[in-house]
Amino acid sequence: MDCRSSAPGQEVEILLVEDNPGDARLVQELFSDAHIVNRLHVATDHREALEFVTQRGEFTDAPRPDIVLLDWHLPRATGDEVLRAMKDDAALRRIPIIVLTGSDAGEELIQTSEFEANAYLTKPVDPDDFISLVRSFEFFWLSVIRSPPDL
């Protein structure tokens, strides 16, 4: 989905890795309703996510994401497989990855020494809380944070 840009002429590419179609649709609708500045792409499993970020298979023309929202509980693999593959690849390791989790387990994941996500977000059950979370995400990750240029 195309939305306005946070910086003149700059569009933020977001990859949402989410296997639940209802959750993916909700995120898309909330981003649209909150006028979040982005193009949101959805991958439904770890295979699609890795093909998207490496621009292989059906995703050869896909843009390189500026940020990845990664559901931790994916079918056939956890988000850990996507996270490790991206952090082990020199061309991908600088892409910020935010883990989405349905529980407070995110804090435990962050405390694991091998866990290399930039942050985690607990998906709220209440729609109003989810809207607040999306707006906070927009403000912080898309407006405040700036990645250093590629070397």
C-alpha positions as a printed NumPy array, in Angstrom:
array([[  0.   ,   0.   ,   0.   ],
       [  1.305,   3.427,  -0.837],
       [  1.136,   6.212,   1.737],
       [  2.742,   9.608,   2.156],
       [  6.459,   9.752,   2.889],
       [  8.156,  10.732,   6.163],
       [ 10.987,  12.468,   4.327],
       [ 10.518,  14.311,   1.06 ],
       [ 10.853,  11.839,  -1.797],
       [ 11.565,   8.917,   0.507],
       [  9.183,   5.996,   0.831],
       [  9.733,   3.463,   3.604],
       [  9.503,  -0.195,   2.569],
       [  8.168,  -2.409,   5.376],
       [  8.052,  -6.191,   5.238],
       [  5.466,  -7.721,   7.566],
       [  6.099, -11.432,   8.127],
       [  2.753, -12.696,   9.421],
       [  1.106, -16.066,   8.801],
       [ -2.337, -15.116,  10.143],
       [ -4.305, -13.449,   7.305],
       [ -6.574, -11.7  ,   9.832],
       [ -3.631, -10.177,  11.701],
       [ -1.949,  -9.144,   8.438],
       [ -5.156,  -7.494,   7.217],
       [ -5.594,  -5.733,  10.578],
       [ -2.041,  -4.347,  10.423],
       [ -2.597,  -3.179,   6.83 ],
       [ -5.865,  -1.464,   7.783],
       [ -4.373,   0.156,  10.871],
       [ -1.354,   1.416,   8.956],
       [ -3.681,   2.863,   6.335],
       [ -6.023,   4.417,   8.924],
       [ -3.056,   5.891,  10.818],
       [ -1.651,   7.272,   7.534],
       [  1.656,   5.53 ,   8.157],
       [  4.285,   6.467,   5.623],
       [  5.197,   3.283,   3.853],
       [  4.735,   0.582,   1.345],
       [  3.717,  -2.486,   3.312],
       [  4.562,  -5.913,   1.892],
       [  3.419,  -9.18 ,   3.489],
       [  5.192, -12.546,   3.591],
       [  3.214, -15.411,   5.099],
       [  6.035, -17.715,   6.211],
       [  9.791, -17.913,   6.732],
       [ 10.436, -19.108,   3.161],
       [  8.577, -16.169,   1.593],
       [ 10.271, -13.735,   3.971],
       [ 13.767, -14.952,   3.076],
       [ 12.983, -14.976,  -0.653],
       [ 11.622, -11.414,  -0.352],
       [ 14.634,  -9.963,   1.47 ],
       [ 17.101, -11.755,  -0.828],
       [ 15.02 , -10.939,  -3.934],
       [ 14.799, -14.553,  -5.121],
       [ 12.026, -16.659,  -6.644],
       [  8.823, -14.715,  -7.249],
       [ 10.353, -11.72 ,  -5.424],
       [ 13.2  , -10.887,  -7.835],
       [ 11.729,  -7.402,  -8.346],
       [ 10.856,  -6.83 ,  -4.688],
       [ 12.308,  -3.735,  -3.02 ],
       [ 14.813,  -4.191,  -0.223],
       [ 12.857,  -3.557,   3.009],
       [ 13.886,  -0.68 ,   5.257],
       [ 12.427,  -2.494,   8.256],
       [ 11.001,  -5.952,   8.996],
       [  8.116,  -6.671,  11.362],
       [  8.559, -10.359,  12.172],
       [  5.908, -12.543,  13.789],
       [  7.837, -14.932,  16.019],
       [  5.409, -17.862,  15.667],
       [  5.408, -18.909,  12.02 ],
       [  4.335, -22.226,  10.498],
       [  7.138, -24.789,  10.002],
       [  9.75 , -22.471,  11.574],
       [  9.995, -19.735,  14.164],
       [ 10.946, -16.173,  13.393],
       [ 14.369, -17.138,  14.689],
       [ 15.201, -18.766,  11.332],
       [ 14.448, -15.527,   9.465],
       [ 16.26 , -13.443,  12.061],
       [ 19.422, -15.572,  12.002],
       [ 19.518, -15.757,   8.195],
       [ 19.233, -11.983,   7.905],
       [ 21.809, -11.237,  10.601],
       [ 24.253, -13.745,   9.054],
       [ 24.027, -12.011,   5.66 ],
       [ 26.255,  -8.926,   5.355],
       [ 23.856,  -7.332,   2.854],
       [ 20.846,  -7.769,   5.181],
       [ 22.155,  -7.45 ,   8.738],
       [ 21.642,  -3.662,   8.884],
       [ 17.898,  -3.937,   8.229],
       [ 16.112,  -3.328,  11.554],
       [ 14.001,  -6.285,  12.667],
       [ 11.195,  -5.883,  15.162],
       [  9.763,  -9.114,  16.51 ],
       [  6.008,  -9.278,  17.026],
       [  4.861, -11.645,  19.715],
       [  1.438, -12.471,  21.076],
       [  2.694, -12.791,  24.637],
       [  5.133, -11.241,  27.054],
       [  7.696, -13.819,  25.888],
       [  9.451, -11.047,  23.946],
       [ 11.37 ,  -9.97 ,  27.023],
       [ 12.696, -13.522,  27.438],
       [ 13.68 , -13.603,  23.751],
       [ 15.508, -10.278,  23.994],
       [ 17.473, -11.525,  27.014],
       [ 18.827, -14.512,  25.061],
       [ 22.365, -13.755,  23.988],
       [ 21.863, -15.102,  20.453],
       [ 18.735, -13.005,  19.882],
       [ 19.678, -10.211,  17.493],
       [ 16.416,  -8.362,  16.863],
       [ 16.409,  -4.604,  17.265],
       [ 13.261,  -4.67 ,  19.397],
       [ 10.094,  -6.581,  20.111],
       [  6.462,  -5.571,  20.325],
       [  3.724,  -7.458,  22.119],
       [  0.619,  -7.571,  19.937],
       [ -2.262,  -6.194,  22.018],
       [ -5.63 ,  -7.932,  21.954],
       [ -7.668,  -4.739,  22.363],
       [ -8.149,  -2.894,  19.016],
       [ -7.629,   0.546,  20.601],
       [ -4.354,  -0.619,  22.143],
       [ -3.311,  -2.028,  18.781],
       [ -4.022,   1.34 ,  17.128],
       [ -1.905,   3.07 ,  19.79 ],
       [  0.892,   0.577,  19.188],
       [  0.802,   1.206,  15.419],
       [  0.917,   4.967,  15.942],
       [  3.823,   4.616,  18.362],
       [  5.595,   2.409,  15.837],
       [  5.123,   5.061,  13.15 ],
       [  6.427,   7.851,  15.343],
       [  9.462,   6.035,  16.678],
       [ 10.626,   3.705,  13.908],
       [  9.557,   5.728,  10.885],
       [  9.977,   9.299,  12.12 ],
       [ 12.619,   9.373,  14.868],
       [ 15.071,   6.571,  14.063],
       [ 17.488,   7.082,  11.185],
       [ 19.742,   4.281,   9.963],
       [ 23.329,   5.092,   9.152],
       [ 24.129,   5.066,   5.423],
       [ 25.394,   1.831,   3.885],
       [ 29.16 ,   1.616,   3.934]])
